[in-house]
Amino acid sequence: GVGTMSKSKNNGVDPQDLIEKYGADTARLYTMFTAPPEATLEWNDAAVEGSYRFLRRVWAFGHKLHAQTPQQGALLSSLGSMALGKAAKALRLEMHTVLKQVDYDYQRMQYNTVVSGAMKMLNALEDFKGDGTEGDAVAMSEGFSILLRCLYPATPHIAHTLWQGLGYARQAGELLDAPWPTVDESALQRDEIELMLQINGKLRGSVTVPASADKAAIEAAALASEAFVKQANGAAPKKVVVVPGRLVNVVV
């Protein structure tokens, strides 16, 4: 059955066993991620493996960056002056969007969602496929530096080691003294937006339009889309309804 862990019942879990097997960072990450501080949880040693695998992924990604450019910190200085491609801008949008939530969660001491935010950041970095421009490496370097700083309070040992090894300390100082990452509002600005495309109220796909597109431009993009041409089968649209930032519905 499930019972309360307490010293009086002599049923506590000695974290030293976990530390010896997985390391202190894994033990810390697991206890922070499993539940909010004020909530109870069912202790599960097997679930510690998930935290361990995540940190191994962080470590592997750091070594991948080091193989590409040993001094990753040097790339950060060119962030403001280098033109970024579409893929790099999309990565920065994702990283700074998650950072905004992580920063808020730290302030309200909601550590389990801080860790889940760090996992989203790593997923975005691992899934990144650049345009083959110099800006790709800069965006990845900035993204990983954000991830390490967000992880540092939870996993100080692995974060410190990677921070040093990748050369961030030369650019931004020791991780203990490095400034907390701040959300770049310019990174949150979209060049394009994706709107759901409905035809007669049923979802049939999506259309991508410039973020500044007006109603007429959105309507034109919807009527020119492959999904509309296929569904309309030559019929003229009777009405086009645009919900800004969300969807466009074409009535045939």
CSV table of C-alpha atoms in Angstrom, one decimal:
chain,number,residue,atom,x,y,z
A,1,GLY,CA,0.0,0.0,0.0
A,2,VAL,CA,0.8,3.7,0.1
A,3,GLY,CA,1.9,5.3,3.3
A,4,THR,CA,3.4,8.4,4.7
A,5,MET,CA,7.1,8.7,4.8
A,6,SER,CA,8.4,9.8,8.2
A,7,LYS,CA,11.2,9.3,10.7
A,8,SER,CA,8.8,8.1,13.3
A,9,LYS,CA,7.8,5.2,11.0
A,10,ASN,CA,11.4,4.5,10.1
A,11,ASN,CA,10.4,4.3,6.4
A,12,GLY,CA,12.4,7.1,4.9
A,13,VAL,CA,14.4,6.9,1.7
A,14,ASP,CA,18.1,7.6,2.1
A,15,PRO,CA,19.0,9.9,-0.8
A,16,GLN,CA,22.6,8.7,-0.5
A,17,ASP,CA,21.7,5.5,-2.3
A,18,LEU,CA,20.4,7.5,-5.3
A,19,ILE,CA,23.4,9.8,-5.2
A,20,GLU,CA,25.8,6.9,-5.3
A,21,LYS,CA,24.0,5.3,-8.2
A,22,TYR,CA,22.9,8.4,-10.3
A,23,GLY,CA,24.7,11.4,-8.9
A,24,ALA,CA,23.4,14.3,-6.7
A,25,ASP,CA,22.0,16.2,-9.7
A,26,THR,CA,19.7,13.4,-10.6
A,27,ALA,CA,18.4,13.1,-7.0
A,28,ARG,CA,17.8,16.8,-6.8
A,29,LEU,CA,16.1,17.0,-10.2
A,30,TYR,CA,13.8,14.0,-9.5
A,31,THR,CA,12.5,15.4,-6.2
A,32,MET,CA,11.9,18.8,-7.8
A,33,PHE,CA,10.2,17.5,-10.9
A,34,THR,CA,7.9,14.8,-9.4
A,35,ALA,CA,5.5,17.2,-7.6
A,36,PRO,CA,5.1,20.8,-6.4
A,37,PRO,CA,6.8,21.4,-3.0
A,38,GLU,CA,3.4,21.6,-1.1
A,39,ALA,CA,2.0,18.4,-2.6
A,40,THR,CA,2.4,14.8,-1.6
A,41,LEU,CA,3.8,12.2,-3.9
A,42,GLU,CA,4.2,8.5,-4.2
A,43,TRP,CA,7.9,7.8,-4.2
A,44,ASN,CA,9.1,5.6,-7.0
A,45,ASP,CA,12.7,4.7,-7.4
A,46,ALA,CA,12.1,3.5,-11.0
A,47,ALA,CA,11.0,7.0,-12.0
A,48,VAL,CA,14.4,8.4,-11.1
A,49,GLU,CA,15.6,6.8,-14.3
A,50,GLY,CA,13.6,9.4,-16.3
A,51,SER,CA,15.5,12.3,-14.6
A,52,TYR,CA,18.8,10.5,-15.2
A,53,ARG,CA,18.1,10.0,-18.9
A,54,PHE,CA,17.2,13.7,-19.3
A,55,LEU,CA,20.5,14.8,-17.8
A,56,ARG,CA,22.4,12.3,-20.0
A,57,ARG,CA,20.7,14.0,-23.0
A,58,VAL,CA,21.8,17.4,-21.7
A,59,TRP,CA,25.3,16.1,-21.3
A,60,ALA,CA,25.3,14.6,-24.8
A,61,PHE,CA,24.0,17.8,-26.4
A,62,GLY,CA,26.6,19.8,-24.7
A,63,HIS,CA,29.4,17.6,-26.1
A,64,LYS,CA,27.8,17.8,-29.5
A,65,LEU,CA,28.0,21.6,-29.4
A,66,HIS,CA,31.6,21.4,-28.2
A,67,ALA,CA,32.5,19.2,-31.1
A,68,GLN,CA,31.1,21.9,-33.5
A,69,THR,CA,32.6,24.9,-31.7
A,70,PRO,CA,34.7,24.4,-28.6
A,71,GLN,CA,34.3,28.0,-27.5
A,72,GLN,CA,30.5,28.4,-27.6
A,73,GLY,CA,30.6,31.4,-25.4
A,74,ALA,CA,32.4,33.4,-28.1
A,75,LEU,CA,29.3,33.0,-30.4
A,76,LEU,CA,27.1,34.9,-28.0
A,77,SER,CA,28.9,38.2,-28.7
A,78,SER,CA,27.7,38.1,-32.3
A,79,LEU,CA,24.1,37.5,-31.5
A,80,GLY,CA,22.9,41.1,-31.9
A,81,SER,CA,24.9,41.8,-35.1
A,82,MET,CA,24.3,38.6,-37.1
A,83,ALA,CA,21.3,38.1,-39.4
A,84,LEU,CA,19.3,35.0,-38.4
A,85,GLY,CA,17.5,32.7,-40.8
A,86,LYS,CA,13.9,31.6,-40.4
A,87,ALA,CA,14.8,28.4,-38.5
A,88,ALA,CA,17.1,30.3,-36.0
A,89,LYS,CA,14.3,32.8,-35.4
A,90,ALA,CA,11.9,30.0,-34.7
A,91,LEU,CA,14.3,28.4,-32.2
A,92,ARG,CA,14.7,31.7,-30.4
A,93,LEU,CA,11.0,32.2,-30.3
A,94,GLU,CA,10.5,28.8,-28.7
A,95,MET,CA,13.4,29.3,-26.2
A,96,HIS,CA,12.3,32.7,-25.1
A,97,THR,CA,8.7,31.8,-24.9
A,98,VAL,CA,9.5,28.9,-22.5
A,99,LEU,CA,12.0,31.1,-20.6
A,100,LYS,CA,9.2,33.5,-19.9
A,101,GLN,CA,7.2,30.7,-18.2
A,102,VAL,CA,10.2,29.2,-16.4
A,103,ASP,CA,11.1,32.6,-15.0
A,104,TYR,CA,7.5,33.1,-13.7
A,105,ASP,CA,7.5,29.5,-12.2
A,106,TYR,CA,10.8,30.2,-10.4
A,107,GLN,CA,9.3,33.3,-8.8
A,108,ARG,CA,6.3,31.4,-7.5
A,109,MET,CA,8.5,28.4,-6.5
A,110,GLN,CA,6.7,26.0,-8.8
A,111,TYR,CA,9.8,23.9,-9.4
A,112,ASN,CA,8.2,20.9,-11.1
A,113,THR,CA,7.1,23.1,-14.0
A,114,VAL,CA,10.5,24.7,-14.1
A,115,VAL,CA,12.0,21.3,-14.9
A,116,SER,CA,9.3,20.5,-17.5
A,117,GLY,CA,10.2,23.9,-19.1
A,118,ALA,CA,13.8,22.9,-19.2
A,119,MET,CA,12.8,19.6,-20.9
A,120,LYS,CA,10.9,21.6,-23.5
A,121,MET,CA,14.0,23.7,-24.1
A,122,LEU,CA,16.1,20.6,-24.7
A,123,ASN,CA,13.6,19.1,-27.1
A,124,ALA,CA,13.6,22.3,-29.1
A,125,LEU,CA,17.4,22.3,-29.3
A,126,GLU,CA,17.6,18.6,-30.2
A,127,ASP,CA,14.9,19.0,-32.9
A,128,PHE,CA,16.5,22.1,-34.4
A,129,LYS,CA,17.3,21.9,-38.1
A,130,GLY,CA,19.0,25.0,-39.3
A,131,ASP,CA,19.1,26.8,-42.7
A,132,GLY,CA,22.8,26.3,-43.0
A,133,THR,CA,23.7,29.8,-42.0
A,134,GLU,CA,26.1,31.2,-39.4
A,135,GLY,CA,23.1,32.3,-37.4
A,136,ASP,CA,22.1,28.7,-36.7
A,137,ALA,CA,25.2,28.1,-34.4
A,138,VAL,CA,24.6,31.4,-32.6
A,139,ALA,CA,20.9,30.6,-31.9
A,140,MET,CA,21.9,27.1,-30.6
A,141,SER,CA,24.6,28.6,-28.4
A,142,GLU,CA,22.3,31.1,-26.9
A,143,GLY,CA,19.6,28.5,-26.4
A,144,PHE,CA,21.9,26.1,-24.6
A,145,SER,CA,23.3,28.9,-22.4
A,146,ILE,CA,19.7,29.7,-21.4
A,147,LEU,CA,19.0,26.0,-20.6
A,148,LEU,CA,22.1,25.7,-18.4
A,149,ARG,CA,21.3,28.8,-16.4
A,150,CYS,CA,17.7,27.6,-15.9
A,151,LEU,CA,19.0,24.2,-14.7
A,152,TYR,CA,21.7,25.5,-12.5
A,153,PRO,CA,19.7,25.9,-9.3
A,154,ALA,CA,18.4,22.3,-9.7
A,155,THR,CA,21.5,20.6,-11.1
A,156,PRO,CA,24.5,22.7,-10.3
A,157,HIS,CA,27.2,20.1,-10.9
A,158,ILE,CA,26.4,19.2,-14.5
A,159,ALA,CA,25.4,22.8,-15.4
A,160,HIS,CA,28.7,24.2,-14.0
A,161,THR,CA,30.8,21.6,-15.8
A,162,LEU,CA,29.2,22.2,-19.2
A,163,TRP,CA,29.3,26.0,-18.7
A,164,GLN,CA,33.0,25.8,-18.1
A,165,GLY,CA,33.7,23.3,-20.8
A,166,LEU,CA,31.9,25.2,-23.5
A,167,GLY,CA,33.6,28.5,-22.8
A,168,TYR,CA,30.6,30.4,-21.6
A,169,ALA,CA,32.5,31.4,-18.5
A,170,ARG,CA,35.0,33.5,-20.6
A,171,GLN,CA,32.1,35.5,-22.0
A,172,ALA,CA,29.6,35.8,-19.2
A,173,GLY,CA,31.6,34.9,-16.1
A,174,GLU,CA,31.3,31.9,-13.7
A,175,LEU,CA,27.9,30.4,-13.7
A,176,LEU,CA,27.4,31.2,-10.0
A,177,ASP,CA,27.7,34.9,-10.9
A,178,ALA,CA,26.4,34.9,-14.4
A,179,PRO,CA,23.3,37.0,-14.9
A,180,TRP,CA,19.9,35.3,-15.0
A,181,PRO,CA,18.7,35.0,-18.6
A,182,THR,CA,16.2,37.7,-19.6
A,183,VAL,CA,13.4,37.3,-22.1
A,184,ASP,CA,14.3,39.1,-25.4
A,185,GLU,CA,11.0,40.6,-26.4
A,186,SER,CA,12.2,41.0,-30.0
A,187,ALA,CA,12.6,37.2,-30.2
A,188,LEU,CA,8.9,36.8,-29.4
A,189,GLN,CA,7.9,38.8,-32.5
A,190,ARG,CA,6.7,36.6,-35.3
A,191,ASP,CA,7.4,37.3,-39.0
A,192,GLU,CA,4.7,34.8,-40.0
A,193,ILE,CA,1.7,33.3,-38.3
A,194,GLU,CA,-0.2,30.0,-39.0
A,195,LEU,CA,-3.9,30.1,-39.1
A,196,MET,CA,-6.2,27.1,-39.0
A,197,LEU,CA,-8.2,26.8,-42.2
A,198,GLN,CA,-11.8,25.7,-42.0
A,199,ILE,CA,-14.1,25.0,-44.9
A,200,ASN,CA,-17.8,25.0,-44.0
A,201,GLY,CA,-16.8,24.8,-40.3
A,202,LYS,CA,-14.6,21.7,-40.7
A,203,LEU,CA,-10.8,21.9,-40.2
A,204,ARG,CA,-9.1,21.2,-43.5
A,205,GLY,CA,-5.5,22.4,-42.9
A,206,SER,CA,-3.7,25.7,-42.3
A,207,VAL,CA,-2.4,28.7,-44.0
A,208,THR,CA,0.8,30.7,-43.3
A,209,VAL,CA,0.6,34.4,-43.7
A,210,PRO,CA,2.8,37.4,-42.8
A,211,ALA,CA,2.2,38.6,-39.2
A,212,SER,CA,1.2,42.0,-40.6
A,213,ALA,CA,-1.3,40.6,-43.1
A,214,ASP,CA,-4.7,42.3,-43.2
A,215,LYS,CA,-8.0,40.7,-43.6
A,216,ALA,CA,-7.9,40.9,-47.4
A,217,ALA,CA,-4.5,39.2,-47.6
A,218,ILE,CA,-5.6,36.4,-45.3
A,219,GLU,CA,-8.7,35.8,-47.4
A,220,ALA,CA,-6.6,35.7,-50.5
A,221,ALA,CA,-4.2,33.2,-49.0
A,222,ALA,CA,-7.1,31.0,-47.8
A,223,LEU,CA,-8.7,31.0,-51.3
A,224,ALA,CA,-5.4,30.2,-53.0
A,225,SER,CA,-4.6,27.3,-50.7
A,226,GLU,CA,-4.4,23.8,-52.0
A,227,ALA,CA,-6.9,22.6,-49.3
A,228,PHE,CA,-9.6,25.1,-50.4
A,229,VAL,CA,-9.1,24.4,-54.1
A,230,LYS,CA,-9.5,20.7,-53.4
A,231,GLN,CA,-12.5,21.0,-51.2
A,232,ALA,CA,-14.4,23.7,-53.2
A,233,ASN,CA,-14.2,21.7,-56.4
A,234,GLY,CA,-14.7,24.8,-58.5
A,235,ALA,CA,-17.4,26.3,-56.3
A,236,ALA,CA,-17.2,30.0,-55.5
A,237,PRO,CA,-16.9,31.0,-51.8
A,238,LYS,CA,-20.1,32.5,-50.3
A,239,LYS,CA,-18.4,33.9,-47.3
A,240,VAL,CA,-15.0,34.2,-45.6
A,241,VAL,CA,-14.7,34.7,-41.8
A,242,VAL,CA,-11.4,35.6,-40.4
A,243,VAL,CA,-10.7,35.3,-36.6
A,244,PRO,CA,-7.5,37.3,-36.1
A,245,GLY,CA,-4.6,35.3,-34.9
A,246,ARG,CA,-6.6,32.0,-34.9
A,247,LEU,CA,-8.4,30.8,-38.0
A,248,VAL,CA,-10.1,31.5,-41.3
A,249,ASN,CA,-13.3,29.8,-42.2
A,250,VAL,CA,-14.5,29.7,-45.8
A,251,VAL,CA,-18.2,28.9,-46.5
A,252,VAL,CA,-18.8,27.4,-49.9
